[in-house]
Amino acid sequence: MSSKDWIEKDYYAALGVEKSASSDEIKKSYRKLARESHPDHNPGDPKAEERFKAVSEAYAVLGDEKKRREYDEMRSLFGSGAFRRNARGAGQPGGMPFDVSDLFGGAGGGEARFGGGGLGDLFSSIFTGGGAGGAARPRGPARGRDVETEVALDFPDAVRGVTLPLTLRAPGVCETCHGNGAKPGTQPVTCPVCHGAGVTTRNQGSFSFSEPCRNCQGVGTIVEEKCPECHGTGGVTKTRTLNVRFPAGVADGQRIRLAGRGEPGERGGPAGDLFVHVKVRPDELFGRTGDDLTLTVPITFAEAVLGTDLRVPTLDGTVTLRVPPGTPSGRVLRARGKGVVRKDGRAGDLLVTLDVVVPAKLSDEARAALETFAEQTPPAAREHLDARVRRFS
Ligand SMILES: [Zn+2]
Ligand SMILES: [Zn+2]
């Protein structure tokens, strides 16, 4: 329980009682609801468990005269119209008479224990939650958070498409202590510094500042005997595995959106999205330009001059390409349809760049043959350059 919870949650509604209910009425209603929603009576029903937690949390406050008084005070303070109801995202000028961040800023309140949420969350809770006069309606469904992750694919997998299991880690509520961080059988105790309010007030001249209580990190309670499962944090890391299909031709740097595979929503809200950032490991042979694959093939001078048939690898086999006689170095040959094959049948090509290799060493016979060749062939066409060279000599 934190100051945030107090502002945000209507414990009277959770227990189904009027704000004016007597402590007997509260106790009676609590017992009935706790019995109905107890996890032991509803095995495997997460909704019942949620309800049970909400009921227990509400009773922990309303069942305690002193806490109930503080709760009422806090709710009337924050629900008094200083914070006008404000739809998320829809700005309402004039609804905020002072800067709320001054009120809570400067301390890591609520973050220390799971479920506390950040300060930003606290503010949005204030603006979406508390109605006037403490008659807060419960918050509506909230969409789950988007999740981002990164995946490295091998080059051939990216070209052909692949389905991979993706393990995601996300914070979840500890099931051993239902998130309150206390060893089963024990309860968190009210923080002696802030008396459960989660905030402390400090006077400075004629101003007074409220800030999250440092003793309990704004939670309002202290865990004396820690839950062995979560070590008192109330949260555990939950892993889930998803099979993700990467389509053929997925590119390095691409982001894939999996709608509804992010974190689950709250109170029946839709789940967030999962965004997967794709990295593609380079291949030792092939490169890629869009849907075309690229490959560089060395050939000899003789092959370029006389022509040849080249057997070259593709990603899935081989292909024979005709090099016509008199092919210059750098010429690109095209093997149609040997690139990325899209789902709709469109396919890229394999682009083969010919690289005429100049031998660094020659046998005597080869040298003699080449000299004969040189005598038999006209010089390279350099007249246009020679004219310019002559001007400077
Ligand atoms: Zn725990
Ligand atoms: Zn405290």
CSV table of C-alpha atoms and ligand atoms in Angstrom, one decimal:
chain,number,residue,atom,x,y,z
A,1,MET,CA,0.0,0.0,0.0
A,2,SER,CA,1.3,3.4,-0.9
A,3,SER,CA,0.1,6.9,-1.0
A,4,LYS,CA,-0.5,6.3,-4.6
A,5,ASP,CA,-2.8,3.4,-3.8
A,6,TRP,CA,-4.7,5.6,-1.3
A,7,ILE,CA,-5.3,8.3,-3.8
A,8,GLU,CA,-6.2,5.9,-6.5
A,9,LYS,CA,-8.1,3.1,-4.9
A,10,ASP,CA,-11.6,3.2,-3.6
A,11,TYR,CA,-11.4,0.8,-0.7
A,12,TYR,CA,-15.0,1.4,0.2
A,13,ALA,CA,-16.1,0.2,-3.2
A,14,ALA,CA,-13.7,-2.7,-3.0
A,15,LEU,CA,-15.5,-3.9,0.1
A,16,GLY,CA,-18.9,-2.9,-1.2
A,17,VAL,CA,-19.8,-0.6,1.7
A,18,GLU,CA,-20.8,3.0,2.1
A,19,LYS,CA,-18.3,5.6,3.1
A,20,SER,CA,-20.3,6.0,6.3
A,21,ALA,CA,-20.2,2.2,7.1
A,22,SER,CA,-19.6,1.2,10.6
A,23,SER,CA,-16.5,-0.9,11.5
A,24,ASP,CA,-18.8,-3.9,12.0
A,25,GLU,CA,-20.3,-3.5,8.6
A,26,ILE,CA,-16.8,-3.3,7.1
A,27,LYS,CA,-15.7,-6.4,8.9
A,28,LYS,CA,-18.7,-8.4,7.9
A,29,SER,CA,-18.5,-7.4,4.3
A,30,TYR,CA,-14.7,-8.1,4.2
A,31,ARG,CA,-15.2,-11.7,5.6
A,32,LYS,CA,-17.9,-12.5,3.1
A,33,LEU,CA,-15.9,-11.2,0.1
A,34,ALA,CA,-12.6,-12.7,1.3
A,35,ARG,CA,-14.3,-16.1,1.7
A,36,GLU,CA,-15.8,-15.9,-1.8
A,37,SER,CA,-12.6,-14.8,-3.5
A,38,HIS,CA,-10.1,-16.8,-1.5
A,39,PRO,CA,-7.6,-18.5,-3.9
A,40,ASP,CA,-8.2,-21.8,-2.1
A,41,HIS,CA,-11.8,-21.8,-3.2
A,42,ASN,CA,-10.9,-20.6,-6.7
A,43,PRO,CA,-7.9,-22.5,-7.8
A,44,GLY,CA,-6.4,-21.3,-11.0
A,45,ASP,CA,-8.7,-18.3,-11.3
A,46,PRO,CA,-6.5,-15.2,-11.5
A,47,LYS,CA,-9.5,-12.9,-11.4
A,48,ALA,CA,-10.5,-14.3,-8.0
A,49,GLU,CA,-7.0,-13.9,-6.8
A,50,GLU,CA,-7.0,-10.2,-7.9
A,51,ARG,CA,-10.3,-9.7,-6.1
A,52,PHE,CA,-8.9,-11.4,-3.0
A,53,LYS,CA,-5.9,-9.2,-3.0
A,54,ALA,CA,-8.0,-6.0,-3.5
A,55,VAL,CA,-10.3,-7.0,-0.7
A,56,SER,CA,-7.4,-7.8,1.7
A,57,GLU,CA,-5.7,-4.5,0.8
A,58,ALA,CA,-8.9,-2.5,1.4
A,59,TYR,CA,-9.5,-4.2,4.7
A,60,ALA,CA,-6.0,-3.6,5.9
A,61,VAL,CA,-6.8,0.1,5.7
A,62,LEU,CA,-10.5,0.3,6.5
A,63,GLY,CA,-10.3,-2.3,9.2
A,64,ASP,CA,-7.9,-0.1,11.1
A,65,GLU,CA,-9.6,2.9,12.7
A,66,LYS,CA,-6.5,5.1,12.5
A,67,LYS,CA,-5.5,4.1,8.9
A,68,ARG,CA,-9.1,4.6,7.8
A,69,ARG,CA,-9.1,8.1,9.2
A,70,GLU,CA,-5.8,8.9,7.4
A,71,TYR,CA,-7.1,7.4,4.2
A,72,ASP,CA,-10.3,9.5,4.4
A,73,GLU,CA,-8.2,12.6,4.9
A,74,MET,CA,-5.9,11.9,2.1
A,75,ARG,CA,-8.7,11.1,-0.3
A,76,SER,CA,-10.5,14.3,0.6
A,77,LEU,CA,-7.3,16.2,0.1
A,78,PHE,CA,-6.6,14.8,-3.3
A,79,GLY,CA,-10.1,14.5,-4.4
A,80,SER,CA,-11.1,18.0,-3.4
A,81,GLY,CA,-11.1,19.5,-6.8
A,82,ALA,CA,-7.4,20.6,-6.7
A,83,PHE,CA,-7.0,17.8,-9.2
A,84,ARG,CA,-9.7,17.8,-11.8
A,85,ARG,CA,-10.6,14.7,-13.5
A,86,ASN,CA,-8.6,14.6,-16.7
A,87,ALA,CA,-8.8,12.1,-19.4
A,88,ARG,CA,-5.4,10.5,-20.2
A,89,GLY,CA,-3.8,12.4,-23.0
A,90,ALA,CA,-6.5,15.1,-23.2
A,91,GLY,CA,-5.0,18.2,-21.7
A,92,GLN,CA,-7.3,20.3,-19.6
A,93,PRO,CA,-5.7,23.7,-19.0
A,94,GLY,CA,-6.6,25.2,-15.7
A,95,GLY,CA,-7.2,21.8,-14.1
A,96,MET,CA,-3.8,21.9,-12.3
A,97,PRO,CA,-3.4,24.9,-10.0
A,98,PHE,CA,0.2,24.0,-9.1
A,99,ASP,CA,3.0,21.8,-10.3
A,100,VAL,CA,2.4,18.4,-8.9
A,101,SER,CA,5.9,17.3,-9.6
A,102,ASP,CA,7.0,19.7,-6.8
A,103,LEU,CA,4.9,17.9,-4.4
A,104,PHE,CA,6.3,14.5,-5.0
A,105,GLY,CA,9.5,15.2,-6.9
A,106,GLY,CA,13.0,14.3,-5.7
A,107,ALA,CA,12.6,10.9,-4.3
A,108,GLY,CA,12.3,7.4,-5.7
A,109,GLY,CA,9.0,6.8,-4.0
A,110,GLY,CA,7.1,3.8,-4.9
A,111,GLU,CA,9.8,2.2,-7.0
A,112,ALA,CA,11.4,0.2,-4.3
A,113,ARG,CA,8.6,-2.2,-4.0
A,114,PHE,CA,6.9,-3.9,-6.9
A,115,GLY,CA,3.7,-2.4,-8.0
A,116,GLY,CA,4.5,1.0,-6.8
A,117,GLY,CA,5.0,2.4,-10.2
A,118,GLY,CA,7.0,5.5,-11.1
A,119,LEU,CA,6.1,9.0,-10.2
A,120,GLY,CA,4.7,9.6,-13.7
A,121,ASP,CA,2.4,6.7,-13.1
A,122,LEU,CA,1.4,8.3,-9.8
A,123,PHE,CA,0.4,11.6,-11.6
A,124,SER,CA,-1.5,9.9,-14.3
A,125,SER,CA,-3.3,7.9,-11.6
A,126,ILE,CA,-4.3,11.2,-9.9
A,127,PHE,CA,-5.7,12.6,-13.1
A,128,THR,CA,-7.6,9.6,-14.2
A,129,GLY,CA,-8.6,8.3,-10.8
A,130,GLY,CA,-9.9,10.5,-8.0
A,131,GLY,CA,-13.3,12.2,-8.6
A,132,ALA,CA,-14.5,15.0,-6.5
A,133,GLY,CA,-15.3,14.5,-2.8
A,134,GLY,CA,-13.7,11.1,-2.6
A,135,ALA,CA,-16.5,9.5,-4.7
A,136,ALA,CA,-13.9,8.1,-7.0
A,137,ARG,CA,-15.0,5.8,-9.7
A,138,PRO,CA,-12.7,2.8,-10.2
A,139,ARG,CA,-10.3,3.3,-13.1
A,140,GLY,CA,-11.3,1.9,-16.4
A,141,PRO,CA,-9.5,-0.8,-18.3
A,142,ALA,CA,-5.9,0.0,-18.9
A,143,ARG,CA,-3.9,-1.2,-22.0
A,144,GLY,CA,-0.9,-3.3,-21.1
A,145,ARG,CA,2.6,-1.9,-21.7
A,146,ASP,CA,4.4,-2.4,-25.0
A,147,VAL,CA,7.4,-4.6,-24.8
A,148,GLU,CA,10.6,-4.2,-26.9
A,149,THR,CA,13.1,-6.9,-27.5
A,150,GLU,CA,16.0,-7.6,-29.9
A,151,VAL,CA,16.7,-10.7,-32.0
A,152,ALA,CA,19.7,-11.6,-34.0
A,153,LEU,CA,19.0,-13.8,-37.1
A,154,ASP,CA,21.4,-15.8,-39.3
A,155,PHE,CA,21.5,-14.5,-42.8
A,156,PRO,CA,19.9,-17.5,-44.5
A,157,ASP,CA,17.1,-17.4,-41.9
A,158,ALA,CA,16.4,-13.8,-42.6
A,159,VAL,CA,16.2,-14.5,-46.3
A,160,ARG,CA,14.0,-17.6,-46.1
A,161,GLY,CA,12.0,-16.6,-43.1
A,162,VAL,CA,12.1,-18.5,-39.8
A,163,THR,CA,10.1,-19.2,-36.7
A,164,LEU,CA,12.0,-18.8,-33.5
A,165,PRO,CA,11.1,-19.2,-29.8
A,166,LEU,CA,11.6,-15.9,-28.0
A,167,THR,CA,12.0,-15.9,-24.3
A,168,LEU,CA,10.8,-12.7,-22.6
A,169,ARG,CA,11.3,-11.6,-19.1
A,170,ALA,CA,8.9,-9.3,-17.4
A,171,PRO,CA,8.2,-8.3,-13.8
A,172,GLY,CA,5.2,-10.1,-12.2
A,173,VAL,CA,3.6,-10.3,-8.9
A,174,CYS,CA,5.1,-12.8,-6.4
A,175,GLU,CA,2.6,-15.6,-5.9
A,176,THR,CA,4.0,-16.6,-2.5
A,177,CYS,CA,3.2,-13.4,-0.8
A,178,HIS,CA,0.6,-12.0,-3.3
A,179,GLY,CA,2.9,-9.0,-3.8
A,180,ASN,CA,3.0,-7.6,-0.3
A,181,GLY,CA,6.6,-8.8,0.3
A,182,ALA,CA,5.9,-10.4,3.7
A,183,LYS,CA,6.6,-13.9,4.6
A,184,PRO,CA,3.4,-16.0,4.4
A,185,GLY,CA,1.6,-15.9,7.7
A,186,THR,CA,3.0,-12.5,8.5
A,187,GLN,CA,1.8,-9.0,7.4
A,188,PRO,CA,3.7,-5.9,6.6
A,189,VAL,CA,3.5,-3.5,9.5
A,190,THR,CA,2.6,0.2,9.3
A,191,CYS,CA,5.6,2.4,8.8
A,192,PRO,CA,6.3,4.2,12.2
A,193,VAL,CA,7.7,7.3,10.5
A,194,CYS,CA,4.7,8.2,8.2
A,195,HIS,CA,2.1,6.1,10.1
A,196,GLY,CA,1.2,4.4,6.9
A,197,ALA,CA,0.6,7.5,4.8
A,198,GLY,CA,3.6,6.9,2.6
A,199,VAL,CA,4.4,10.7,2.6
A,200,THR,CA,6.0,12.9,5.2
A,201,THR,CA,5.6,16.6,5.5
A,202,ARG,CA,8.4,19.0,6.1
A,203,ASN,CA,8.0,22.6,7.0
A,204,GLN,CA,10.3,25.3,5.6
A,205,GLY,CA,9.4,28.8,6.5
A,206,SER,CA,5.8,29.4,5.5
A,207,PHE,CA,5.8,26.5,3.1
A,208,SER,CA,5.3,22.9,3.8
A,209,PHE,CA,6.5,20.2,1.4
A,210,SER,CA,5.2,16.7,1.1
A,211,GLU,CA,7.5,14.0,0.0
A,212,PRO,CA,7.5,10.2,-0.1
A,213,CYS,CA,8.5,8.7,3.2
A,214,ARG,CA,12.2,7.7,3.2
A,215,ASN,CA,11.7,5.1,5.8
A,216,CYS,CA,9.3,3.0,3.7
A,217,GLN,CA,10.0,4.4,0.3
A,218,GLY,CA,6.5,5.8,0.1
A,219,VAL,CA,4.8,2.4,0.5
A,220,GLY,CA,3.4,3.1,4.0
A,221,THR,CA,4.3,-0.3,5.3
A,222,ILE,CA,7.5,-2.1,6.4
A,223,VAL,CA,8.1,-5.8,5.8
A,224,GLU,CA,9.7,-7.2,8.9
A,225,GLU,CA,9.9,-10.9,7.8
A,226,LYS,CA,10.6,-11.0,4.1
A,227,CYS,CA,8.9,-13.4,1.8
A,228,PRO,CA,11.5,-16.0,0.9
A,229,GLU,CA,10.5,-16.1,-2.7
A,230,CYS,CA,10.8,-12.5,-3.7
A,231,HIS,CA,13.0,-11.3,-0.7
A,232,GLY,CA,10.5,-8.7,0.3
A,233,THR,CA,10.1,-7.0,-3.1
A,234,GLY,CA,6.7,-8.4,-3.8
A,235,GLY,CA,7.8,-8.9,-7.4
A,236,VAL,CA,9.4,-11.7,-9.3
A,237,THR,CA,10.8,-12.0,-12.8
A,238,LYS,CA,8.5,-14.1,-14.9
A,239,THR,CA,9.6,-15.6,-18.2
A,240,ARG,CA,7.4,-16.5,-21.1
A,241,THR,CA,8.2,-18.0,-24.4
A,242,LEU,CA,6.6,-17.0,-27.7
A,243,ASN,CA,7.1,-18.5,-31.1
A,244,VAL,CA,7.7,-15.6,-33.4
A,245,ARG,CA,7.4,-15.9,-37.2
A,246,PHE,CA,9.9,-13.8,-39.1
A,247,PRO,CA,8.8,-13.4,-42.7
A,248,ALA,CA,11.1,-14.2,-45.6
A,249,GLY,CA,13.2,-11.1,-46.4
A,250,VAL,CA,13.2,-9.6,-43.0
A,251,ALA,CA,15.9,-7.0,-43.0
A,252,ASP,CA,18.6,-5.8,-40.6
A,253,GLY,CA,17.3,-2.9,-38.5
A,254,GLN,CA,13.6,-3.8,-39.2
A,255,ARG,CA,11.1,-3.7,-36.4
A,256,ILE,CA,8.4,-6.3,-36.2
A,257,ARG,CA,5.2,-5.5,-34.3
A,258,LEU,CA,3.2,-8.4,-32.8
A,259,ALA,CA,-0.1,-6.9,-31.8
A,260,GLY,CA,-1.3,-8.0,-28.4
A,261,ARG,CA,1.8,-9.9,-27.4
A,262,GLY,CA,3.1,-7.3,-25.0
A,263,GLU,CA,2.2,-7.1,-21.3
A,264,PRO,CA,-1.3,-8.0,-20.4
A,265,GLY,CA,-3.8,-5.2,-19.8
A,266,GLU,CA,-5.3,-4.3,-16.4
A,267,ARG,CA,-8.9,-4.7,-15.4
A,268,GLY,CA,-9.8,-6.3,-18.7
A,269,GLY,CA,-7.9,-3.8,-20.9
A,270,PRO,CA,-6.2,-5.0,-24.1
A,271,ALA,CA,-2.6,-6.3,-24.0
A,272,GLY,CA,0.2,-4.1,-25.2
A,273,ASP,CA,2.2,-4.9,-28.3
A,274,LEU,CA,5.5,-6.6,-28.7
A,275,PHE,CA,8.1,-4.9,-30.8
A,276,VAL,CA,11.0,-7.1,-32.0
A,277,HIS,CA,14.1,-5.3,-33.4
A,278,VAL,CA,15.8,-7.5,-35.9
A,279,LYS,CA,19.5,-7.8,-36.4
A,280,VAL,CA,20.8,-9.9,-39.2
A,281,ARG,CA,24.2,-11.4,-38.9
A,282,PRO,CA,26.3,-10.9,-42.1
A,283,ASP,CA,26.9,-13.9,-44.3
A,284,GLU,CA,30.5,-14.8,-45.3
A,285,LEU,CA,29.6,-15.1,-49.0
A,286,PHE,CA,26.3,-13.3,-49.7
A,287,GLY,CA,25.3,-9.7,-49.4
A,288,ARG,CA,21.9,-8.3,-49.8
A,289,THR,CA,20.3,-5.2,-51.4
A,290,GLY,CA,16.6,-5.2,-50.8
A,291,ASP,CA,15.3,-8.5,-52.1
A,292,ASP,CA,18.4,-9.2,-54.3
A,293,LEU,CA,21.3,-11.2,-53.0
A,294,THR,CA,24.8,-10.3,-54.1
A,295,LEU,CA,27.8,-12.4,-54.7
A,296,THR,CA,31.3,-11.5,-56.0
A,297,VAL,CA,33.0,-14.2,-58.2
A,298,PRO,CA,36.6,-14.0,-59.2
A,299,ILE,CA,37.4,-15.0,-62.8
A,300,THR,CA,40.7,-15.1,-64.8
A,301,PHE,CA,41.5,-12.7,-67.6
A,302,ALA,CA,41.3,-15.6,-70.0
A,303,GLU,CA,37.8,-16.5,-68.8
A,304,ALA,CA,36.7,-12.9,-69.2
A,305,VAL,CA,38.2,-12.7,-72.7
A,306,LEU,CA,37.2,-16.2,-74.0
A,307,GLY,CA,34.0,-16.6,-72.1
A,308,THR,CA,33.0,-19.5,-69.8
A,309,ASP,CA,30.2,-21.2,-68.0
A,310,LEU,CA,30.4,-20.4,-64.2
A,311,ARG,CA,28.9,-22.6,-61.6
A,312,VAL,CA,28.1,-20.4,-58.6
A,313,PRO,CA,26.4,-21.1,-55.3
A,314,THR,CA,23.0,-19.7,-54.4
A,315,LEU,CA,21.6,-19.8,-50.9
A,316,ASP,CA,19.8,-23.1,-51.7
A,317,GLY,CA,21.9,-24.8,-54.3
A,318,THR,CA,23.9,-23.8,-57.4
A,319,VAL,CA,23.3,-22.1,-60.7
A,320,THR,CA,25.3,-22.0,-63.9
A,321,LEU,CA,25.8,-18.6,-65.5
A,322,ARG,CA,27.1,-17.9,-69.0
A,323,VAL,CA,30.0,-15.5,-69.1
A,324,PRO,CA,30.0,-14.3,-72.8
A,325,PRO,CA,33.4,-13.7,-74.5
A,326,GLY,CA,34.8,-10.2,-74.0
A,327,THR,CA,33.1,-9.7,-70.6
A,328,PRO,CA,34.7,-6.7,-68.8
A,329,SER,CA,35.6,-6.8,-65.1
A,330,GLY,CA,32.9,-5.6,-62.8
A,331,ARG,CA,30.1,-6.9,-65.1
A,332,VAL,CA,27.0,-8.0,-63.1
A,333,LEU,CA,25.2,-11.2,-64.1
A,334,ARG,CA,21.8,-11.9,-62.9
A,335,ALA,CA,20.3,-15.3,-61.7
A,336,ARG,CA,16.6,-14.6,-61.8
A,337,GLY,CA,14.5,-15.6,-58.8
A,338,LYS,CA,17.5,-16.7,-56.7
A,339,GLY,CA,17.1,-13.9,-54.2
A,340,VAL,CA,14.5,-13.4,-51.4
A,341,VAL,CA,11.3,-15.1,-52.3
A,342,ARG,CA,8.4,-13.3,-50.8
A,343,LYS,CA,5.2,-14.9,-49.5
A,344,ASP,CA,3.2,-13.5,-52.5
A,345,GLY,CA,5.6,-15.1,-54.9
A,346,ARG,CA,7.6,-12.0,-55.8
A,347,ALA,CA,11.3,-12.9,-55.8
A,348,GLY,CA,14.5,-11.0,-56.0
A,349,ASP,CA,17.6,-12.1,-58.0
A,350,LEU,CA,21.1,-13.2,-57.3
A,351,LEU,CA,23.4,-10.5,-58.6
A,352,VAL,CA,26.8,-11.9,-59.4
A,353,THR,CA,29.6,-9.4,-59.8
A,354,LEU,CA,32.6,-10.6,-61.9
A,355,ASP,CA,36.0,-9.7,-60.6
A,356,VAL,CA,38.8,-10.2,-63.1
A,357,VAL,CA,41.8,-11.3,-61.0
A,358,VAL,CA,45.3,-10.2,-62.1
A,359,PRO,CA,47.8,-12.9,-61.2
A,360,ALA,CA,50.7,-11.7,-59.1
A,361,LYS,CA,53.0,-14.5,-60.2
A,362,LEU,CA,53.4,-16.3,-63.6
A,363,SER,CA,55.2,-19.4,-64.7
A,364,ASP,CA,57.8,-18.8,-67.5
A,365,GLU,CA,55.5,-20.4,-70.0
A,366,ALA,CA,52.6,-18.3,-69.0
A,367,ARG,CA,54.8,-15.2,-69.2
A,368,ALA,CA,56.1,-16.1,-72.6
A,369,ALA,CA,52.5,-16.7,-73.8
A,370,LEU,CA,51.4,-13.4,-72.4
A,371,GLU,CA,54.2,-11.5,-74.1
A,372,THR,CA,53.2,-13.1,-77.4
A,373,PHE,CA,49.6,-12.1,-76.6
A,374,ALA,CA,50.7,-8.5,-75.9
A,375,GLU,CA,52.5,-8.3,-79.3
A,376,GLN,CA,49.4,-9.5,-81.1
A,377,THR,CA,47.0,-7.1,-79.5
A,378,PRO,CA,46.6,-3.4,-80.1
A,379,PRO,CA,47.4,-1.0,-77.2
A,380,ALA,CA,44.6,0.1,-74.9
A,381,ALA,CA,42.7,3.2,-76.2
A,382,ARG,CA,44.4,6.0,-74.2
A,383,GLU,CA,44.7,8.7,-76.9
A,384,HIS,CA,42.3,11.0,-75.1
A,385,LEU,CA,44.5,10.8,-72.0
A,386,ASP,CA,47.8,11.0,-73.8
A,387,ALA,CA,46.8,14.3,-75.3
A,388,ARG,CA,46.4,15.8,-71.8
A,389,VAL,CA,49.7,14.2,-70.6
A,390,ARG,CA,51.6,15.8,-73.5
A,391,ARG,CA,50.4,19.3,-72.5
A,392,PHE,CA,52.3,19.0,-69.2
A,393,SER,CA,55.5,17.5,-70.6
B,1,ZN,ZN,7.0,-12.7,-2.2
B,2,ZN,ZN,6.9,5.6,5.9
